[in-house]
Amino acid sequence: MTEQHSHQFERGTYGPKVIVVGVDGSESSLRAAAYAGGLARRQHALLAVVYVQPVLAAGAALGVPVAETTDEIAEDLVAQIRESAERLKGIFEVRWEFHTFRGDPYNGLVTAADELKADAVVVGASEQAGHRIVGSVAVRLVKAGRWPVTVVP
């Protein structure tokens, strides 16, 4: 006697439909964006490019216009992404959006992934030595266990 199992399939949901990638202008984050872009193209997924603007305590800024500086970084990242997308138009088509969140990188990416209903998160490996002690954003995202996380070296 054979046992019958009923399986439920979700049509068209074999891979991620929303891929969040964190970018901050570092080389590893730009490699992560390129990797996530290829994944989004192959999966016909939406690529949500996320920049988390740091928020500093009032005294920590020492008079430096932090908001203006981080706005410039965000604008520069959007320009780079648009330029890359335009260069590849007709060869590779990727649906993408750019989002800016405020806060520390970990909490900003968690908020982004939750709000954008991410199926996967891609980040670059940390390039800072101090993260070996404290724990990188990537490690913290993996430990959160809420999405598949890809760390790009």
mmCIF file of N, CA and C in Angstrom, residues 19-40 42 47-50 81 109 121-127 138 149-153:
data_model
loop_
_atom_site.group_PDB
_atom_site.id
_atom_site.type_symbol
_atom_site.label_atom_id
_atom_site.label_comp_id
_atom_site.label_asym_id
_atom_site.label_seq_id
_atom_site.Cartn_x
_atom_site.Cartn_y
_atom_site.Cartn_z
ATOM 1 N N ILE A 19 14.508 41.147 -3.650
ATOM 2 C CA ILE A 19 15.859 40.983 -3.123
ATOM 3 C C ILE A 19 16.322 42.342 -2.630
ATOM 4 N N VAL A 20 16.649 42.420 -1.344
ATOM 5 C CA VAL A 20 17.172 43.654 -0.753
ATOM 6 C C VAL A 20 18.688 43.566 -0.735
ATOM 7 N N VAL A 21 19.346 44.609 -1.229
ATOM 8 C CA VAL A 21 20.804 44.680 -1.152
ATOM 9 C C VAL A 21 21.188 45.981 -0.462
ATOM 10 N N GLY A 22 22.060 45.860 0.531
ATOM 11 C CA GLY A 22 22.543 47.037 1.256
ATOM 12 C C GLY A 22 23.764 47.611 0.574
ATOM 13 N N VAL A 23 23.730 48.918 0.299
ATOM 14 C CA VAL A 23 24.884 49.585 -0.309
ATOM 15 C C VAL A 23 25.283 50.795 0.536
ATOM 16 N N ASP A 24 26.598 51.016 0.604
ATOM 17 C CA ASP A 24 27.087 52.194 1.334
ATOM 18 C C ASP A 24 28.232 52.870 0.599
ATOM 19 N N GLY A 25 28.478 52.454 -0.632
ATOM 20 C CA GLY A 25 29.552 53.044 -1.421
ATOM 21 C C GLY A 25 30.861 52.285 -1.320
ATOM 22 N N SER A 26 30.985 51.346 -0.374
ATOM 23 C CA SER A 26 32.220 50.561 -0.244
ATOM 24 C C SER A 26 32.321 49.573 -1.409
ATOM 25 N N GLU A 27 33.551 49.139 -1.671
ATOM 26 C CA GLU A 27 33.771 48.180 -2.761
ATOM 27 C C GLU A 27 32.949 46.909 -2.555
ATOM 28 N N SER A 28 32.946 46.381 -1.321
ATOM 29 C CA SER A 28 32.220 45.128 -1.088
ATOM 30 C C SER A 28 30.714 45.323 -1.264
ATOM 31 N N SER A 29 30.177 46.497 -0.918
ATOM 32 C CA SER A 29 28.734 46.708 -1.096
ATOM 33 C C SER A 29 28.389 46.846 -2.575
ATOM 34 N N LEU A 30 29.299 47.421 -3.362
ATOM 35 C CA LEU A 30 29.045 47.536 -4.800
ATOM 36 C C LEU A 30 29.132 46.165 -5.477
ATOM 37 N N ARG A 31 30.048 45.308 -4.990
ATOM 38 C CA ARG A 31 30.088 43.922 -5.499
ATOM 39 C C ARG A 31 28.806 43.181 -5.121
ATOM 40 N N ALA A 32 28.315 43.444 -3.901
ATOM 41 C CA ALA A 32 27.058 42.826 -3.459
ATOM 42 C C ALA A 32 25.908 43.276 -4.360
ATOM 43 N N ALA A 33 25.896 44.569 -4.721
ATOM 44 C CA ALA A 33 24.837 45.089 -5.595
ATOM 45 C C ALA A 33 24.902 44.423 -6.968
ATOM 46 N N ALA A 34 26.109 44.235 -7.497
ATOM 47 C CA ALA A 34 26.260 43.573 -8.796
ATOM 48 C C ALA A 34 25.765 42.125 -8.722
ATOM 49 N N TYR A 35 26.141 41.429 -7.662
ATOM 50 C CA TYR A 35 25.703 40.041 -7.465
ATOM 51 C C TYR A 35 24.179 39.980 -7.351
ATOM 52 N N ALA A 36 23.615 40.861 -6.514
ATOM 53 C CA ALA A 36 22.160 40.882 -6.304
ATOM 54 C C ALA A 36 21.438 41.235 -7.601
ATOM 55 N N GLY A 37 22.037 42.125 -8.396
ATOM 56 C CA GLY A 37 21.441 42.481 -9.688
ATOM 57 C C GLY A 37 21.360 41.282 -10.612
ATOM 58 N N GLY A 38 22.424 40.485 -10.653
ATOM 59 C CA GLY A 38 22.406 39.264 -11.472
ATOM 60 C C GLY A 38 21.375 38.272 -10.974
ATOM 61 N N LEU A 39 21.289 38.122 -9.655
ATOM 62 C CA LEU A 39 20.295 37.228 -9.060
ATOM 63 C C LEU A 39 18.871 37.711 -9.395
ATOM 64 N N ALA A 40 18.645 39.012 -9.261
ATOM 65 C CA ALA A 40 17.324 39.580 -9.559
ATOM 66 C C ALA A 40 16.959 39.359 -11.026
ATOM 67 N N ARG A 42 18.067 36.952 -13.067
ATOM 68 C CA ARG A 42 17.789 35.530 -13.321
ATOM 69 C C ARG A 42 16.469 35.076 -12.712
ATOM 70 N N LEU A 47 14.770 44.215 -7.500
ATOM 71 C CA LEU A 47 15.980 44.508 -6.747
ATOM 72 C C LEU A 47 15.738 45.797 -5.967
ATOM 73 N N ALA A 48 15.731 45.689 -4.653
ATOM 74 C CA ALA A 48 15.552 46.862 -3.791
ATOM 75 C C ALA A 48 16.912 47.241 -3.238
ATOM 76 N N VAL A 49 17.483 48.321 -3.773
ATOM 77 C CA VAL A 49 18.789 48.801 -3.350
ATOM 78 C C VAL A 49 18.568 49.733 -2.163
ATOM 79 N N VAL A 50 19.208 49.414 -1.039
ATOM 80 C CA VAL A 50 18.956 50.150 0.204
ATOM 81 C C VAL A 50 20.239 50.793 0.720
ATOM 82 N N ILE A 81 24.056 53.663 -9.898
ATOM 83 C CA ILE A 81 23.147 52.558 -10.237
ATOM 84 C C ILE A 81 22.424 52.854 -11.546
ATOM 85 N N LEU A 109 18.702 47.900 7.705
ATOM 86 C CA LEU A 109 18.446 46.806 6.757
ATOM 87 C C LEU A 109 17.308 45.902 7.222
ATOM 88 N N VAL A 121 18.234 38.778 1.356
ATOM 89 C CA VAL A 121 19.037 39.964 1.655
ATOM 90 C C VAL A 121 20.469 39.673 1.218
ATOM 91 N N VAL A 122 21.070 40.647 0.519
ATOM 92 C CA VAL A 122 22.453 40.507 0.063
ATOM 93 C C VAL A 122 23.249 41.682 0.621
ATOM 94 N N VAL A 123 24.392 41.383 1.218
ATOM 95 C CA VAL A 123 25.266 42.432 1.750
ATOM 96 C C VAL A 123 26.713 42.097 1.414
ATOM 97 N N GLY A 124 27.541 43.130 1.428
ATOM 98 C CA GLY A 124 28.972 42.932 1.250
ATOM 99 C C GLY A 124 29.601 42.543 2.569
ATOM 100 N N ALA A 125 30.708 41.812 2.497
ATOM 101 C CA ALA A 125 31.447 41.453 3.717
ATOM 102 C C ALA A 125 32.034 42.719 4.323
ATOM 103 N N SER A 126 32.082 42.772 5.619
ATOM 104 C CA SER A 126 32.624 43.940 6.313
ATOM 105 C C SER A 126 34.099 44.095 6.002
ATOM 106 N N GLU A 127 34.498 45.348 5.791
ATOM 107 C CA GLU A 127 35.907 45.639 5.532
ATOM 108 C C GLU A 127 36.568 46.261 6.757
ATOM 109 N N ALA A 138 26.466 41.612 8.487
ATOM 110 C CA ALA A 138 26.117 40.352 7.823
ATOM 111 C C ALA A 138 25.875 39.239 8.835
ATOM 112 N N VAL A 149 20.351 35.078 3.728
ATOM 113 C CA VAL A 149 21.308 36.182 3.627
ATOM 114 C C VAL A 149 22.513 35.691 2.832
ATOM 115 N N THR A 150 22.883 36.450 1.813
ATOM 116 C CA THR A 150 24.082 36.156 1.033
ATOM 117 C C THR A 150 25.103 37.233 1.350
ATOM 118 N N VAL A 151 26.308 36.805 1.703
ATOM 119 C CA VAL A 151 27.395 37.746 1.994
ATOM 120 C C VAL A 151 28.396 37.652 0.850
ATOM 121 N N VAL A 152 28.608 38.768 0.186
ATOM 122 C CA VAL A 152 29.506 38.813 -0.956
ATOM 123 C C VAL A 152 30.849 39.376 -0.519
ATOM 124 N N PRO A 153 31.951 38.647 -0.778
ATOM 125 C CA PRO A 153 33.273 39.140 -0.340
ATOM 126 C C PRO A 153 33.712 40.390 -1.121
#
